[in-house]
Amino acid sequence: MHLRNLSSVPKSIARIDYDIPERYRNAFFLANAAFFDSTNWFLHRAYEAVFPILKNSYREHFQSLHVNDSNIHEKLENIVESIDQCNSILDVRFPVKRENGKLEVIRGFRAHYCEAIGNTPCLGGFRIHSSITRDHIKALALLSAMKNFCIGTGLSGAMGGIKVNPKEYSECELKEIVSLYVTELYKKGYCNHTDVVHPDVNTSAKEMSWVQETFSKCSGQSLNAASTGKPLECGGVENYDIAAALGAFKALETFINNGEIMLKTGCIKTGLKNKRFIIQGLGKVGRPLGVMLIENGAICVGVKEEDAYLYDAKGIDLYELYKYKDDHGTIENFGISKTEFPDSIFTEECDILVLAARQKSLVCYIARDVKARVILEASDGPVTPTSHKILTTKSKLVIPDIYASSGAAVISYFEYLRNLQQIGLPTDNVLRFSTNIHQQIFQSMNQAQLKVNGSSQTQYNVFLPLDHNFCTNSIECVYSSVGQEIIKNLEQFKLGIDVRTAAYTVAIQNMFKIIFQQKILI
């Protein structure tokens, strides 16, 4: 079918442009804008770019309806509006008895985003932190959905959290808090094989085993598909703990090895060798990521933690720094570390700035003076909309969170599929929206398992450990495929060096492919 050239349609008849809703437009200018609104600015900026393509796609799928251009535009805007907010957000409070005998009321959240699309399971993180709010959880659920659509799994997004400082509680108290939180979620239809949690800030395999244990008690079934990132004996996947860092590293490699893109940043040489980097955050993502960078020839010249920072143009011995932090619990008083004016480290000389800590880390008045040519978002939402605009205007390459920090989501997806098989539930219902690369990896995973088990069955009661390199190989395959798609959209939409918008266009197109194919919301 030959599609009309949209440029030939009179403006009086066809609305070509997509208008970002005023609420999100304002978020661009407000330094204290809600995190959810700021995140939506990035999403709706991508809608602006991809809207003509969505209209063409609508015509292809529904040509028999003979809908005119103006009505198509109105229909698509209506669909965008219908998925623009979280489907649900649960805000629970429950009492817990401390070891000192006192009762304390704990607050927890769980949010779903894009749940209506394909009626797919929701997959997203679970964090424990004293600063989380409803707004944070909503924004992170949105980011989770965009990650899932960007990497091609087709799952809806979710995010949950408990609003406490884990350092103020014993392990027994934390286990009780997590158990009560999961119990509250389960009572209201959350936290099961259609609402899957994976580790995030201050959570790990240990907390995921608590989630699974509580879910089993609540449901009366020994199911293990309510969480991912679990210990191996609970159905987890090998090397899950480095998946997030590995994803960020592969995202960086995708772009730093692309000569054409790097030339636009002013960097003549590609690759990581002798590239100087500053890293913010030495947590479960930043710490292994720092090792991966130096093992591939990069040089660490700066580190920023919550309590201190240090910069040394001659280079920092990360292994020595890690040992010091392990021994002292802080990097303060290590070498030439400082505590005053911590944000100044973002403006020091380097080639790569790695943001692996919290949201809104890089604000506009700092972004103006950033010297790094590449900014890697290894955490969720570290760059504000205004900062992003400043950086891209100055030909800085920002590798966005919905691509760079999706490594854990990739491996969580395969662990989830494996767990569904293990408990005898159909995986085809989940796989139907995933891209070919995910289907191929899953088939390879099954074939390897069949060889080990010596069986022709596709469902198993007992799963032996996967190949040691499964995590690395899977992330390499997915990130390579998605990275090339982002680069293609970068060129197709003439976005210059705006990789974030290109990544969102990939997510949006994958999302609308499901909407059109399934005739959802149409």
XYZ file of C-alpha atoms in Angstrom:
522
model
C 0.000 0.000 0.000
C 1.318 3.413 -0.916
C 1.031 5.814 1.993
C 0.283 9.468 1.544
C 3.049 11.912 2.123
C 2.001 13.712 5.297
C 3.683 16.899 4.139
C 1.128 17.121 1.310
C -1.844 17.202 3.707
C -3.018 20.787 4.393
C -2.608 21.913 7.998
C -6.252 22.986 8.023
C -7.243 19.341 7.475
C -4.467 17.382 9.181
C -2.785 18.095 12.479
C 0.790 16.994 11.827
C 2.343 18.227 15.041
C 1.943 16.601 18.421
C 1.638 18.987 21.341
C 3.232 18.056 24.655
C 0.590 18.487 27.395
C 1.044 21.749 29.260
C 1.718 20.017 32.582
C 4.784 18.299 31.153
C 5.917 21.338 29.172
C 6.060 23.240 32.452
C 8.175 20.470 33.999
C 10.957 21.411 31.606
C 11.283 24.857 33.170
C 10.622 24.071 36.827
C 13.668 23.048 38.863
C 11.402 21.511 41.511
C 9.069 19.757 39.064
C 7.661 16.423 40.138
C 9.813 13.474 39.073
C 6.811 11.911 37.314
C 6.217 15.080 35.274
C 9.906 15.402 34.375
C 10.022 11.797 33.220
C 6.896 12.370 31.158
C 8.554 15.330 29.448
C 11.118 12.935 27.958
C 8.379 10.514 26.893
C 6.184 13.169 25.273
C 9.165 14.787 23.578
C 9.594 11.431 21.825
C 5.884 11.361 20.944
C 6.520 14.631 19.094
C 9.183 12.956 16.976
C 7.422 9.656 16.301
C 3.812 10.815 15.855
C 3.837 10.940 12.012
C 5.187 7.366 11.956
C 2.443 6.237 14.342
C -0.147 7.778 12.031
C 1.265 5.902 9.042
C 1.293 2.694 11.064
C -2.333 3.248 12.035
C -3.267 3.562 8.359
C -1.462 0.318 7.536
C -3.262 -1.640 10.242
C -6.710 -0.065 9.814
C -6.876 0.957 6.143
C -10.302 -0.679 5.832
C -11.747 1.867 8.261
C -11.105 4.744 5.811
C -10.396 7.173 8.655
C -9.222 10.624 7.625
C -5.996 12.165 8.877
C -7.590 14.450 11.417
C -9.511 11.596 13.022
C -6.382 9.420 13.119
C -4.540 12.191 14.909
C -7.369 12.573 17.399
C -7.549 8.798 17.921
C -3.822 8.499 18.638
C -3.885 11.446 21.030
C -6.761 9.761 22.831
C -4.751 6.524 23.146
C -1.742 8.434 24.492
C -3.991 10.196 27.007
C -5.516 6.878 28.111
C -2.108 5.373 29.004
C -0.577 8.588 30.280
C -1.045 7.890 33.992
C -0.328 4.886 36.196
C -3.076 2.267 36.014
C -2.906 1.874 39.764
C -0.821 2.912 42.723
C -1.132 1.157 46.042
C -0.232 3.123 49.175
C -0.279 0.895 52.262
C 0.481 1.444 55.920
C 0.927 -1.343 58.439
C 2.261 -1.661 62.012
C 5.400 -3.624 62.831
C 6.689 -4.496 66.285
C 10.316 -3.511 66.784
C 12.761 -5.545 68.839
C 12.524 -2.912 71.586
C 8.804 -3.682 71.907
C 7.513 -0.483 70.284
C 5.030 -0.480 67.415
C 5.950 1.502 64.325
C 3.765 2.272 61.305
C 5.509 1.486 58.008
C 4.493 2.901 54.637
C 4.849 1.070 51.333
C 3.927 1.573 47.666
C 3.422 -0.392 44.452
C 2.511 1.166 41.085
C 1.690 -0.227 37.622
C 2.099 1.602 34.309
C 0.756 0.543 30.867
C -0.967 -2.458 32.418
C -3.828 -2.170 29.910
C -1.536 -2.826 26.933
C -1.830 -6.468 25.961
C -2.853 -7.416 29.503
C 0.735 -8.512 30.027
C 2.384 -9.109 33.401
C 3.965 -6.121 35.142
C 7.691 -6.376 35.832
C 9.514 -3.808 37.927
C 11.787 -3.087 40.845
C 11.367 -3.014 44.593
C 13.437 -0.666 46.721
C 13.816 0.152 50.395
C 14.669 3.796 51.022
C 13.541 6.513 53.414
C 13.154 9.202 50.720
C 10.694 7.491 48.361
C 7.334 9.123 47.678
C 4.251 8.334 45.618
C 5.637 10.604 42.907
C 8.941 8.697 42.812
C 7.151 5.349 42.566
C 4.893 6.596 39.739
C 7.873 7.949 37.781
C 9.884 4.778 38.295
C 6.922 2.640 37.166
C 6.796 4.720 33.976
C 10.540 4.264 33.467
C 10.154 0.549 34.109
C 7.522 0.288 31.370
C 9.658 2.244 28.912
C 12.637 0.002 29.708
C 10.560 -3.104 29.059
C 9.273 -1.741 25.756
C 12.683 -0.389 24.735
C 14.459 -3.712 25.254
C 11.576 -5.457 23.520
C 10.036 -7.701 26.184
C 6.612 -6.090 25.772
C 5.847 -6.286 29.499
C 4.116 -3.543 31.441
C 6.044 -1.558 34.040
C 5.916 -1.549 37.817
C 7.747 -0.201 40.835
C 7.376 -0.732 44.556
C 9.058 0.412 47.706
C 9.108 0.570 51.482
C 9.726 3.985 53.009
C 12.334 3.232 55.687
C 16.079 3.537 56.128
C 17.249 -0.108 56.158
C 20.342 0.802 58.173
C 18.122 1.611 61.165
C 16.662 -1.900 61.400
C 18.037 -5.327 62.197
C 17.833 -8.087 59.596
C 15.022 -9.783 61.510
C 13.067 -6.518 61.618
C 13.599 -5.925 57.904
C 12.446 -9.432 57.067
C 9.272 -8.854 59.081
C 8.695 -5.490 57.351
C 9.141 -7.002 53.877
C 6.878 -9.915 54.806
C 4.117 -7.608 56.029
C 4.503 -5.410 52.935
C 4.171 -8.395 50.573
C 1.193 -9.659 52.571
C -0.539 -6.296 52.081
C 0.224 -6.390 48.342
C -1.065 -9.947 48.000
C -4.330 -9.105 49.771
C -4.973 -6.489 47.086
C -4.039 -8.645 44.097
C -0.407 -7.582 43.701
C 2.858 -9.517 43.956
C 2.136 -12.742 42.056
C 3.062 -14.216 38.668
C 1.376 -11.224 36.949
C 3.070 -8.600 39.150
C 6.731 -9.539 39.377
C 9.267 -7.685 41.516
C 13.027 -7.590 41.036
C 15.777 -6.048 43.194
C 16.404 -2.310 43.142
C 17.918 0.126 45.635
C 18.843 -1.564 48.960
C 17.362 -4.905 47.891
C 19.074 -8.066 46.668
C 18.635 -11.827 46.341
C 18.024 -12.032 50.089
C 15.020 -9.697 49.993
C 13.695 -11.460 46.888
C 13.762 -14.774 48.753
C 11.732 -13.099 51.528
C 9.222 -11.914 48.933
C 8.950 -15.418 47.511
C 8.639 -17.036 50.932
C 5.839 -14.668 51.959
C 4.000 -15.084 48.677
C 4.099 -18.871 49.108
C 2.663 -18.561 52.618
C -0.097 -16.216 51.459
C -1.064 -18.257 48.401
C -0.566 -21.700 49.893
C 1.432 -22.644 46.813
C 5.160 -23.161 46.356
C 5.240 -20.857 43.324
C 8.434 -18.948 42.635
C 7.424 -16.535 39.856
C 6.464 -13.597 42.080
C 10.031 -12.258 42.171
C 13.250 -12.405 40.178
C 16.842 -11.864 41.166
C 16.373 -14.688 43.670
C 19.085 -17.008 45.030
C 19.952 -19.915 42.715
C 18.287 -22.463 44.993
C 15.027 -20.500 44.672
C 15.069 -20.468 40.870
C 17.420 -17.541 40.305
C 19.871 -16.981 37.441
C 23.649 -17.040 37.701
C 25.447 -13.662 37.791
C 22.203 -11.736 38.244
C 23.993 -9.383 40.635
C 26.152 -7.943 37.818
C 23.355 -7.729 35.211
C 22.588 -4.043 35.793
C 26.262 -3.033 35.616
C 26.849 -5.224 32.580
C 23.904 -3.645 30.781
C 25.256 -0.154 31.440
C 28.691 -1.232 30.226
C 27.306 -2.738 27.002
C 25.236 0.409 26.390
C 28.380 2.517 26.723
C 30.288 0.208 24.375
C 27.541 0.445 21.744
C 28.038 4.187 21.378
C 31.652 4.756 22.329
C 32.718 2.310 19.603
C 30.627 4.121 16.970
C 33.035 6.460 15.180
C 30.357 8.555 13.468
C 28.485 9.283 16.683
C 31.633 9.935 18.709
C 32.855 12.372 16.083
C 29.734 14.444 16.714
C 30.813 14.787 20.350
C 34.262 16.013 19.347
C 35.977 12.705 20.212
C 38.195 11.426 17.414
C 39.207 8.157 19.061
C 36.654 5.457 19.745
C 36.788 2.763 22.422
C 37.441 2.864 26.163
C 41.234 2.626 26.164
C 42.749 5.556 28.090
C 39.359 7.256 28.431
C 39.119 9.047 31.786
C 35.919 8.603 33.771
C 34.248 9.962 36.883
C 31.719 7.713 38.591
C 28.953 8.742 40.955
C 27.844 5.954 43.273
C 29.734 2.820 44.327
C 26.684 0.696 45.030
C 25.670 -2.575 43.452
C 25.724 -1.001 39.966
C 28.565 1.497 40.211
C 31.035 -0.798 41.937
C 31.112 -3.643 39.358
C 30.719 -1.124 36.527
C 33.864 0.699 37.680
C 35.784 -2.589 37.555
C 34.495 -3.348 34.049
C 35.626 0.061 32.842
C 39.179 -0.173 34.183
C 39.514 -3.764 32.987
C 38.781 -2.476 29.492
C 41.431 0.222 29.554
C 39.576 3.216 31.015
C 41.116 5.296 33.816
C 39.162 6.351 36.908
C 39.937 9.969 37.840
C 36.986 10.738 40.102
C 34.520 9.126 42.506
C 31.483 10.666 44.212
C 29.636 9.121 47.126
C 26.938 10.577 49.394
C 29.381 11.540 52.108
C 32.532 12.477 50.175
C 34.190 12.711 46.785
C 37.675 12.712 45.331
C 39.292 13.687 42.051
C 42.821 12.905 40.909
C 43.803 13.576 37.299
C 46.634 11.042 37.645
C 44.155 8.251 38.309
C 42.570 6.514 41.299
C 43.212 2.923 42.331
C 39.634 1.662 42.520
C 40.583 -1.652 44.118
C 42.340 0.169 46.935
C 39.373 2.529 47.288
C 36.921 -0.381 47.447
C 38.995 -2.027 50.171
C 39.089 1.219 52.139
C 35.313 1.598 51.870
C 34.771 -2.008 52.946
C 36.965 -1.453 55.990
C 35.643 1.980 56.980
C 32.156 2.128 55.469
C 32.974 5.403 53.725
C 35.466 6.986 51.322
C 35.889 10.028 53.564
C 39.524 10.545 54.573
C 40.738 8.355 51.715
C 43.602 10.147 50.000
C 42.562 13.643 48.911
C 38.823 13.133 49.403
C 36.654 16.167 50.144
C 33.187 16.782 51.559
C 32.471 20.428 50.614
C 30.818 21.422 47.311
C 30.296 17.779 46.223
C 28.586 18.628 42.911
C 31.758 20.346 41.698
C 33.210 16.953 40.789
C 30.742 16.728 37.885
C 32.543 19.631 36.231
C 36.070 18.209 36.476
C 38.046 17.147 33.395
C 37.111 13.687 32.108
C 35.826 11.895 29.013
C 32.978 9.891 30.575
C 30.687 10.816 33.457
C 28.917 7.787 34.962
C 25.788 8.520 37.010
C 25.006 5.418 39.074
C 23.226 6.857 42.103
C 19.956 8.741 42.467
C 17.427 10.659 40.364
C 17.948 14.340 39.543
C 21.677 14.119 40.276
C 22.679 16.448 37.471
C 20.768 19.736 37.546
C 20.945 22.572 35.030
C 23.384 24.895 36.783
C 25.881 22.030 36.978
C 25.160 20.656 33.492
C 26.349 23.922 31.932
C 29.898 23.256 33.116
C 30.148 19.500 32.529
C 33.313 18.756 30.530
C 32.708 15.047 29.889
C 31.746 14.268 26.291
C 29.757 11.146 27.280
C 27.258 10.905 30.156
C 26.131 7.383 31.071
C 22.868 7.068 33.006
C 23.486 3.864 34.924
C 20.671 4.755 37.364
C 17.064 5.916 36.994
C 16.426 9.549 36.093
C 19.731 11.182 37.076
C 19.511 13.956 34.433
C 16.690 16.525 34.495
C 14.986 17.685 31.259
C 16.682 21.080 31.304
C 20.082 19.493 31.944
C 19.488 17.047 29.105
C 18.723 19.902 26.726
C 21.842 21.796 27.812
C 24.040 18.738 27.354
C 22.722 17.735 23.931
C 22.873 21.345 22.717
C 26.573 21.298 23.601
C 27.045 18.032 21.636
C 27.318 15.881 24.742
C 26.236 12.276 24.325
C 23.749 11.206 27.018
C 23.198 7.428 27.032
C 19.734 7.221 28.620
C 18.472 5.207 31.554
C 15.749 3.325 29.665
C 18.533 1.670 27.662
C 21.626 1.846 29.870
C 20.027 0.716 33.138
C 17.897 -2.110 31.735
C 20.358 -4.972 32.264
C 18.541 -6.288 35.324
C 15.209 -6.139 33.445
C 16.656 -8.279 30.632
C 17.777 -11.074 32.957
C 14.662 -10.747 35.134
C 12.582 -11.421 32.029
C 14.355 -14.698 31.298
C 14.293 -15.748 34.949
C 10.564 -15.051 34.982
C 9.973 -17.173 31.864
C 12.038 -19.965 33.377
C 10.040 -19.797 36.605
C 6.756 -19.969 34.678
C 7.941 -23.181 33.031
C 9.018 -24.547 36.366
C 5.546 -24.131 37.874
C 3.767 -25.348 34.725
C 2.279 -22.038 33.526
C 2.302 -21.181 29.783
C 5.156 -18.955 28.631
C 3.703 -18.372 25.149
C 1.266 -15.824 26.556
C 4.224 -13.723 27.741
C 6.502 -14.376 24.765
C 3.919 -13.247 22.214
C 4.866 -9.589 22.575
C 8.645 -10.009 22.828
C 11.056 -9.359 19.965
C 12.732 -12.112 17.966
C 16.004 -11.797 19.869
C 14.287 -12.654 23.179
C 12.473 -15.588 21.633
C 15.726 -16.910 20.181
C 17.525 -16.642 23.519
C 14.666 -18.390 25.300
C 14.657 -21.213 22.739
C 18.426 -21.614 23.129
C 17.983 -21.716 26.902
C 15.413 -24.494 26.526
C 17.566 -26.481 24.111
C 20.511 -26.337 26.512
C 18.250 -27.519 29.335
C 16.907 -30.373 27.204
C 20.442 -31.597 26.501
C 21.220 -31.619 30.204
C 17.966 -33.325 31.191
C 17.998 -35.727 28.231
C 14.294 -35.137 27.688
C 12.051 -33.914 24.900
C 9.762 -32.098 27.320
C 9.604 -28.310 27.432
C 8.475 -28.023 31.042
C 10.607 -29.072 33.964
C 10.173 -29.773 37.624
C 13.844 -29.255 38.340
C 16.050 -26.706 36.580
C 19.774 -27.213 36.645
C 22.028 -24.115 36.587
C 22.270 -22.329 33.272
C 25.529 -21.912 31.433
C 27.873 -19.646 33.410
C 27.917 -17.145 30.533
C 24.137 -16.973 30.053
C 23.800 -13.553 31.687
C 26.671 -12.032 29.687
C 25.632 -13.559 26.372
C 21.963 -12.605 26.766
C 22.721 -8.993 27.612
C 25.205 -8.746 24.747
C 22.615 -10.041 22.264
C 19.770 -7.827 23.493
C 21.860 -4.680 23.896
C 23.453 -5.066 20.488
C 20.065 -5.472 18.810
C 18.378 -2.631 20.704
C 21.425 -0.372 20.324
C 21.332 -0.688 16.540
C 17.615 0.087 16.569
C 18.269 3.239 18.614
C 21.022 4.337 16.227
C 18.710 3.722 13.256
C 16.003 5.908 14.847
C 18.599 8.537 15.680
C 19.186 8.906 11.953
C 15.595 8.338 10.800
C 14.152 11.072 13.000
C 17.143 13.398 12.461
C 17.745 13.673 16.195
C 21.428 14.566 15.944
C 22.997 13.343 19.162
C 19.762 13.042 21.190
C 20.019 9.310 22.004
C 17.399 9.569 24.748
C 14.622 10.609 22.378
C 15.745 7.909 19.932
C 15.517 5.278 22.686
C 12.035 6.466 23.643
C 10.914 6.278 19.995
C 11.993 2.620 19.983
C 9.929 2.021 23.140
C 6.902 3.874 21.785
C 6.945 2.031 18.464
C 7.201 -1.336 20.244
C 4.319 -0.314 22.502
C 2.074 0.790 19.637
C 2.931 -2.331 17.659
C 1.189 -4.289 20.433
C -1.714 -1.829 20.544
C -2.295 -2.066 16.783
C -1.783 -5.825 16.492
C -4.095 -6.623 19.392
C -6.541 -3.807 18.578
C -6.245 -2.659 22.182
C -7.677 0.769 23.049
C -8.621 1.260 19.368
